[in-house]
PDB file of C-alpha atoms in Angstrom:
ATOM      1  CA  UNK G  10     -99.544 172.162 -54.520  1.00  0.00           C
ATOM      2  CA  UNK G  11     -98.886 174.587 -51.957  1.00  0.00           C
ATOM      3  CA  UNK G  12    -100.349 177.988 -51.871  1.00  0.00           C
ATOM      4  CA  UNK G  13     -98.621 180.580 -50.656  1.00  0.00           C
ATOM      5  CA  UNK G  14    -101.291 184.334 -49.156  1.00  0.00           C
ATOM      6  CA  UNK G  15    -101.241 187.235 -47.119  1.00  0.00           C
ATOM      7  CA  UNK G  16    -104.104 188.521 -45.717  1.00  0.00           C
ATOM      8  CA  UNK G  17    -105.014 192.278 -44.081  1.00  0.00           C
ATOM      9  CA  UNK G  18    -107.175 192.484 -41.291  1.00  0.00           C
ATOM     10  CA  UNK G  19    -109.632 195.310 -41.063  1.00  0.00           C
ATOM     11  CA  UNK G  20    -109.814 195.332 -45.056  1.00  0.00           C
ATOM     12  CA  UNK G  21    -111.461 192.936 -46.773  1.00  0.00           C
ATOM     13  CA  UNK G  22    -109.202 192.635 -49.382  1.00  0.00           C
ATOM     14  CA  UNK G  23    -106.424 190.179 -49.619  1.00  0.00           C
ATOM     15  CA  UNK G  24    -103.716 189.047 -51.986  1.00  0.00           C
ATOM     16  CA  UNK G  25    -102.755 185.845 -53.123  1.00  0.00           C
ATOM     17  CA  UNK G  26     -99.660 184.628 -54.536  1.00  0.00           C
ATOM     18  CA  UNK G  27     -99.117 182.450 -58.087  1.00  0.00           C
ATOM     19  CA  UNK G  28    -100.002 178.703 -56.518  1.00  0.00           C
ATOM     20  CA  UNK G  29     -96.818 177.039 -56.949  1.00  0.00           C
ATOM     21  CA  UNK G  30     -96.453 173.225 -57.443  1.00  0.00           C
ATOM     22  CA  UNK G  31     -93.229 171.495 -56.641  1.00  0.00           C
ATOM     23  CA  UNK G  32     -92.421 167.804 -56.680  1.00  0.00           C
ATOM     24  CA  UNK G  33     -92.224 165.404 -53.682  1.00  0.00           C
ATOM     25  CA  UNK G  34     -88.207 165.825 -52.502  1.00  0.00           C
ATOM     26  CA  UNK G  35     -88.787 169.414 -51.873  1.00  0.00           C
ATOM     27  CA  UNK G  36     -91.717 168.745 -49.631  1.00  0.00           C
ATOM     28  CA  UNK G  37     -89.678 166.194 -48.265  1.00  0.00           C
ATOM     29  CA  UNK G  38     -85.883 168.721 -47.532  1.00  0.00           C
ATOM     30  CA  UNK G  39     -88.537 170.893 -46.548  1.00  0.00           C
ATOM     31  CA  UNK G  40     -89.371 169.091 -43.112  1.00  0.00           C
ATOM     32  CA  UNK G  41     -85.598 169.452 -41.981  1.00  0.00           C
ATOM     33  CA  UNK G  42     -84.361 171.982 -40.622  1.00  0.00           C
ATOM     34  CA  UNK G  43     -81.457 171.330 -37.614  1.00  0.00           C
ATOM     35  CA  UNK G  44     -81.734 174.856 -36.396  1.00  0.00           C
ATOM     36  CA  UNK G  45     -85.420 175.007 -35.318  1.00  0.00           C
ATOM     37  CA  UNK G  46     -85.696 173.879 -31.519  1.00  0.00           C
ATOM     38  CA  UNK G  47     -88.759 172.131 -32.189  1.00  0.00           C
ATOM     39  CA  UNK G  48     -88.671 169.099 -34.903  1.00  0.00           C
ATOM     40  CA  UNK G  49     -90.885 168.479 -37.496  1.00  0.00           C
ATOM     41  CA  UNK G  50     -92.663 164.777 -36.088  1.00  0.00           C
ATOM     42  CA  UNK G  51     -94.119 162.944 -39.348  1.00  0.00           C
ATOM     43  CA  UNK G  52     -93.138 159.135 -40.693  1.00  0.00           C
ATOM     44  CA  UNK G  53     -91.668 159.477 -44.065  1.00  0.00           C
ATOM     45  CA  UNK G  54     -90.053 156.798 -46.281  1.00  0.00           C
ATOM     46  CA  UNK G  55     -86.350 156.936 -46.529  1.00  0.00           C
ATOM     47  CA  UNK G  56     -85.379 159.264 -48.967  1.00  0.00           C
ATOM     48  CA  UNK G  57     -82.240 160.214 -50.659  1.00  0.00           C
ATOM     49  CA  UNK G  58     -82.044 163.524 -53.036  1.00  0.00           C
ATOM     50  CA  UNK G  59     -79.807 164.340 -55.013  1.00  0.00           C
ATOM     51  CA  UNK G  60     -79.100 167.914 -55.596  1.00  0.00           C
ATOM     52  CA  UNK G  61     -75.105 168.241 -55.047  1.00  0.00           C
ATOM     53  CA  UNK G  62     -73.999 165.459 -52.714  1.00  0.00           C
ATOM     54  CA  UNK G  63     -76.968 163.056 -51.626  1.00  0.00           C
ATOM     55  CA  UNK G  64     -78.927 163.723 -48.931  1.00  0.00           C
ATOM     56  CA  UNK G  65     -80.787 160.996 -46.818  1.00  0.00           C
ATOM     57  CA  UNK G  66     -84.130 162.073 -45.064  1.00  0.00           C
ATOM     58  CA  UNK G  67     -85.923 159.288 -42.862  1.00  0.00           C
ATOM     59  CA  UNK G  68     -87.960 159.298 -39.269  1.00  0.00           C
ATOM     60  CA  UNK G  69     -86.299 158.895 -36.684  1.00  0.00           C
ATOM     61  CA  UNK G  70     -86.573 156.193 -33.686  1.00  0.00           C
ATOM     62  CA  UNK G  71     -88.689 158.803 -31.764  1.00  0.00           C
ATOM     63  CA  UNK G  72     -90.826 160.076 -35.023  1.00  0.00           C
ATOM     64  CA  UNK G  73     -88.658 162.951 -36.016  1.00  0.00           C
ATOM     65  CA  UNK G  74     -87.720 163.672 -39.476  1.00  0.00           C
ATOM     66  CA  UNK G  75     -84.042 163.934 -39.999  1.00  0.00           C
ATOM     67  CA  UNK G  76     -81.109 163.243 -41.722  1.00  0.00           C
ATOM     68  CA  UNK G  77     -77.554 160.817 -41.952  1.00  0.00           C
ATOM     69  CA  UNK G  78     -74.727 162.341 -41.310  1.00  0.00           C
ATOM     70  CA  UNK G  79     -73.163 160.545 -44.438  1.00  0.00           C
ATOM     71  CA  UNK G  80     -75.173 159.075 -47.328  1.00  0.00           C
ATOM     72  CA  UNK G  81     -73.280 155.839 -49.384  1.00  0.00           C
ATOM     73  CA  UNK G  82     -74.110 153.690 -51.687  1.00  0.00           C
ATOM     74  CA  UNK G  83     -73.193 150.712 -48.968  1.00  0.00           C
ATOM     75  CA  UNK G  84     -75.531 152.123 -46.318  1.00  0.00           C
ATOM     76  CA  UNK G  85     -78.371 152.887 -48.642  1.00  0.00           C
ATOM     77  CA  UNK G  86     -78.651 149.350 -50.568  1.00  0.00           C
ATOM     78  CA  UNK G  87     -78.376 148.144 -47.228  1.00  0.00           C
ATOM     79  CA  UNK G  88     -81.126 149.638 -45.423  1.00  0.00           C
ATOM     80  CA  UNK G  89     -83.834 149.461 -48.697  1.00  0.00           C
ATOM     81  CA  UNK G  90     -83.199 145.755 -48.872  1.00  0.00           C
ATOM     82  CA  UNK G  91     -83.747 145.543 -45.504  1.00  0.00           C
ATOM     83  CA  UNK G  92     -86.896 147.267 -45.594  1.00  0.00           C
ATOM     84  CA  UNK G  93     -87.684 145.024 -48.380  1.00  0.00           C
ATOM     85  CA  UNK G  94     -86.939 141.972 -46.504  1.00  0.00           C
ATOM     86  CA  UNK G  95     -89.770 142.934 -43.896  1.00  0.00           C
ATOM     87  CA  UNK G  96     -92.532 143.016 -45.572  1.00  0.00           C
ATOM     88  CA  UNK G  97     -93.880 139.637 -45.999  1.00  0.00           C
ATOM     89  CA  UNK G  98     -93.473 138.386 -49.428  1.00  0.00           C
ATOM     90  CA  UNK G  99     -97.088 137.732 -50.400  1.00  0.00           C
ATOM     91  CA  UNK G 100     -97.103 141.597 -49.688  1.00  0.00           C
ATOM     92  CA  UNK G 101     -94.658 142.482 -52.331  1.00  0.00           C
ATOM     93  CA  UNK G 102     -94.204 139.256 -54.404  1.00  0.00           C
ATOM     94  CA  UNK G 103     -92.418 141.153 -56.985  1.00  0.00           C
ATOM     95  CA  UNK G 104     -89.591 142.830 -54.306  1.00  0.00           C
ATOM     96  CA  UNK G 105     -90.112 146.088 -55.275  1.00  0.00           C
ATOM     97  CA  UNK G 106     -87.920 148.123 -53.365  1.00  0.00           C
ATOM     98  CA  UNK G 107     -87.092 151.556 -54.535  1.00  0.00           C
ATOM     99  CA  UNK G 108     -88.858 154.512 -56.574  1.00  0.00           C
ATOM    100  CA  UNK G 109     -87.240 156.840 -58.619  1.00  0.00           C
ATOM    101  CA  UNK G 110     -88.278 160.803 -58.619  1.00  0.00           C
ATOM    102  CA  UNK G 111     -87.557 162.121 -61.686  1.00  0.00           C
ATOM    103  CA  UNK G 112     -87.281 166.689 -62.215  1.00  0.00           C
ATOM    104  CA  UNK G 113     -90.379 166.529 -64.209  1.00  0.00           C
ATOM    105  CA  UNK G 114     -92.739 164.618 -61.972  1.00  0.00           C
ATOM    106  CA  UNK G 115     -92.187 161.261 -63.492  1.00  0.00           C
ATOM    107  CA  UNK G 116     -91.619 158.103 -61.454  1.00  0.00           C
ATOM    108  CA  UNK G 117     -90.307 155.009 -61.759  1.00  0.00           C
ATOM    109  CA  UNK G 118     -90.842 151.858 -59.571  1.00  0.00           C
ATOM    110  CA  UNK G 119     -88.206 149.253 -59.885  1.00  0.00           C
ATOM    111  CA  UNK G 120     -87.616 145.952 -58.483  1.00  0.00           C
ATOM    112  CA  UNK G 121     -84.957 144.466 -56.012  1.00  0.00           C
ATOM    113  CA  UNK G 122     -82.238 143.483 -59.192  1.00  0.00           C
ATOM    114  CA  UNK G 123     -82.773 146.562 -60.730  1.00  0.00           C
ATOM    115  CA  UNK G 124     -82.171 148.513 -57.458  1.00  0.00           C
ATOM    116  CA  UNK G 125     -78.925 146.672 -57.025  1.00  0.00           C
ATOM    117  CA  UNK G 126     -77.726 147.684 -60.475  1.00  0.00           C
ATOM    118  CA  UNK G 127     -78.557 151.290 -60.268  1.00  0.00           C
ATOM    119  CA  UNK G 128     -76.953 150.609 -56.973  1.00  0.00           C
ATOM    120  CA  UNK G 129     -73.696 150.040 -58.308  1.00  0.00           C
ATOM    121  CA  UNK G 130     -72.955 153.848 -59.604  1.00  0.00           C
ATOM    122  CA  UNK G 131     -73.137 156.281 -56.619  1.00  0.00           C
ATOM    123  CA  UNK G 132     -75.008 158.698 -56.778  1.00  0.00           C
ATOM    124  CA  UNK G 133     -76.554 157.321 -59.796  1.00  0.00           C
ATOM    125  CA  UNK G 134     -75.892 158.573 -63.175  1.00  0.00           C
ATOM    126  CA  UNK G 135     -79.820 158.231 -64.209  1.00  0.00           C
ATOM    127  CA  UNK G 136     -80.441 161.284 -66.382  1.00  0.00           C
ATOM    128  CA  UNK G 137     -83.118 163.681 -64.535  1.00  0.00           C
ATOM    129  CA  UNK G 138     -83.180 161.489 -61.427  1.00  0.00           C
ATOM    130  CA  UNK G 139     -83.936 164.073 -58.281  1.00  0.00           C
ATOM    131  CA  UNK G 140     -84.487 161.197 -55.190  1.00  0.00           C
ATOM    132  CA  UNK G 141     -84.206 158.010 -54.839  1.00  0.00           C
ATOM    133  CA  UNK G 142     -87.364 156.441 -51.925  1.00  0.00           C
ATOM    134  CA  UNK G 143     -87.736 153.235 -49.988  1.00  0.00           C
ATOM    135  CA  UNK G 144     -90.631 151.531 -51.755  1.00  0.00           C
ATOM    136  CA  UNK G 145     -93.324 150.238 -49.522  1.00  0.00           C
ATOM    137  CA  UNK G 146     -96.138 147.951 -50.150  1.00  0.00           C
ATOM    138  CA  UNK G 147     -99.656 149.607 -49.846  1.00  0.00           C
ATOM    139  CA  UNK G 148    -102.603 147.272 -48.687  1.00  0.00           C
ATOM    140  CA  UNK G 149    -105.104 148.435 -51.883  1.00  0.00           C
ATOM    141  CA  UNK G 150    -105.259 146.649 -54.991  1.00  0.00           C
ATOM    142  CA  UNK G 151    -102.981 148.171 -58.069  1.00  0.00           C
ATOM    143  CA  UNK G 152    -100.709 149.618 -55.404  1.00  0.00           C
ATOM    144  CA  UNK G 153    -103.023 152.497 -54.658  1.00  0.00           C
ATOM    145  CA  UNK G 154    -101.310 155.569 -52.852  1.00  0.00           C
ATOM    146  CA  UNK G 155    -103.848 159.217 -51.571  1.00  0.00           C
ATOM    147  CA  UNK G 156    -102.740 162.272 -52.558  1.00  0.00           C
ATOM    148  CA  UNK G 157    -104.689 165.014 -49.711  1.00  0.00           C
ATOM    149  CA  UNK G 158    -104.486 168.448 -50.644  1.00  0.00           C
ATOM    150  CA  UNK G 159    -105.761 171.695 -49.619  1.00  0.00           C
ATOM    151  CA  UNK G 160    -106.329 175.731 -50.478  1.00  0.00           C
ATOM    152  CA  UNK G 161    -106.880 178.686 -48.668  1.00  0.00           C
ATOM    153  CA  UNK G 162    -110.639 179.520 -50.146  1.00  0.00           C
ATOM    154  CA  UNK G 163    -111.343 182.865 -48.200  1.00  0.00           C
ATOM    155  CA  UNK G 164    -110.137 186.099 -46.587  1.00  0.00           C
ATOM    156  CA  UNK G 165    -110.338 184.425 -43.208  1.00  0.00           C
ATOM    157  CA  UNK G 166    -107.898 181.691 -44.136  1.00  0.00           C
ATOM    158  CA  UNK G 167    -110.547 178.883 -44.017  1.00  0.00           C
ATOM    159  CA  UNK G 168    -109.281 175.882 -45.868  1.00  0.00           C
ATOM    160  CA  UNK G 169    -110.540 173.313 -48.055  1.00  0.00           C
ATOM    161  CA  UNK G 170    -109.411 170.075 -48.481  1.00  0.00           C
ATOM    162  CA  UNK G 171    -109.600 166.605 -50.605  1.00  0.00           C
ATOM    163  CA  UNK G 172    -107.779 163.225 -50.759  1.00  0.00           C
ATOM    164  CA  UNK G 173    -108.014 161.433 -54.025  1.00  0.00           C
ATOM    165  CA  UNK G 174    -106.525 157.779 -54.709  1.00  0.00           C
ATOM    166  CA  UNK G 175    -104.209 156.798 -58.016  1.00  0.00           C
ATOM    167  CA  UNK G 176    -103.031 153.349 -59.043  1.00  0.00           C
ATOM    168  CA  UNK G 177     -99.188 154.208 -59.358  1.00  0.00           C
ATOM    169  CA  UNK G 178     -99.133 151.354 -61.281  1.00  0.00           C
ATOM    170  CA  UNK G 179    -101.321 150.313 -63.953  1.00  0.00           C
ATOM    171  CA  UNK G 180    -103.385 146.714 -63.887  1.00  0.00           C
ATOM    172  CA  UNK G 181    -101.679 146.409 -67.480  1.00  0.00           C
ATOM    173  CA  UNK G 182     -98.232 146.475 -65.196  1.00  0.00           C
ATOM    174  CA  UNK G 183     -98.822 145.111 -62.072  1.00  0.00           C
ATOM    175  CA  UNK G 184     -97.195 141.586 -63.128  1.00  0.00           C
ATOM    176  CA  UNK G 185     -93.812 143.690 -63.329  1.00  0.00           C
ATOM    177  CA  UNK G 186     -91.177 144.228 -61.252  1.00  0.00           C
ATOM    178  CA  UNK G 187     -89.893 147.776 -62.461  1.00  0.00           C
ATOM    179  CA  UNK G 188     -92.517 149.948 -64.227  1.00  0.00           C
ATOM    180  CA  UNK G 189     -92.760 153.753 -65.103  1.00  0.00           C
ATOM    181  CA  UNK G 190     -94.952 156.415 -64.298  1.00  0.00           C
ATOM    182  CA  UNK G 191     -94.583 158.669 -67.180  1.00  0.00           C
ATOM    183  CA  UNK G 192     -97.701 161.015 -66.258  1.00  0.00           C
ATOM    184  CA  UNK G 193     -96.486 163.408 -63.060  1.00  0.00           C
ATOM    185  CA  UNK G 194     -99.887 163.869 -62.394  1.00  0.00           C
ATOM    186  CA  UNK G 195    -100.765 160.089 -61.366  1.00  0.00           C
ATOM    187  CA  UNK G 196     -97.141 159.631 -60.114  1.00  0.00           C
ATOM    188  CA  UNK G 197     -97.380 158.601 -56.324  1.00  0.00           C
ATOM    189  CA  UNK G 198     -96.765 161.235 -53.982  1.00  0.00           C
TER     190      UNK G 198
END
């Protein structure tokens, strides 16, 4: 969620905009930008969204988030299995190696064959499907991803914030290799 205010100084009064909740690949676009002098520094997975031609988002060498020049099928199977080959299999026994962002918040997880598949359609022709991210083994059970967030909770701008942990994928499915996430709110960030 982001919240978006203006304050007044002098008054005590202040206005706050409608809080506004957008999915993950905007947050992600959103730490791009080749025009500012100074570049956003944060490690992100590699990320491809598609809204027109896809777009591939990933950290740089020296920590900054930017962006391929071109984005193909070739060079994106490529690099996930690759990432998936470097985690050490009793990490990922399954070889889980992309997750799907869907428009409405849903996610899907799916595993190494299914990858390749989806793989062979660029960009692929999943209905709804917004970005397509590196998949990467957490160390807590139930592959357990934090979600922090934060709002502005006076006139002064002080903030409050929270971190709360989901299992992105239920104990019911955590024998399978591709699994869905049907309920935005518990999708993984």
């Amino acid at each position: 969620r982001m919240a978006l205010g203006r304050f007044q100084r002098g008054a005590c009064s202040h206005t706050m905009a409608p809080v506004e909740t957008k999915i993950s690949p905007w947050a992600v676009k959103g730490l791009y930008n080749p025009r500012e002098a100074t570049k956003c520094h944060a490690a992100i997975v590699d990320t491809v969204i598609f809204a027109g031609d896809p777009v591939w988002y990933f950290t740089s060498k020296n920590g900054e988030v930017t962006k391929k020049r071109t984005c193909t099928a070739e060079a994106v199977k490529d690099r996930f299995l690759k990432l998936l080959d470097a985690n050490p299999p009793e990490q990922n026994p399954l070889r889980r190696t992309a997750v799907l962002r869907y428009a409405e918040g849903s996610t899907k997880t799916v595993d190494e064959a299914t990858f390749v598949a989806l793989m062979s359609n660029w960009p692929p022709r999943e209905a709804g499907l917004e970005a397509l991210q590196a998949f990467v083994p957490t160390s807590g059970p139930n592959c357990t991803v934090y979600r922090n967030g934060y709002r502005v909770v006076s006139d002064k701008g002080r903030v409050q914030t929270w971190t709360k942990s989901y299992n992105s994928v239920a104990a019911s499915q955590t024998h399978l290799g591709t699994v869905a996430c049907d309920n935005p709110g518990e999708a993984a960030f």
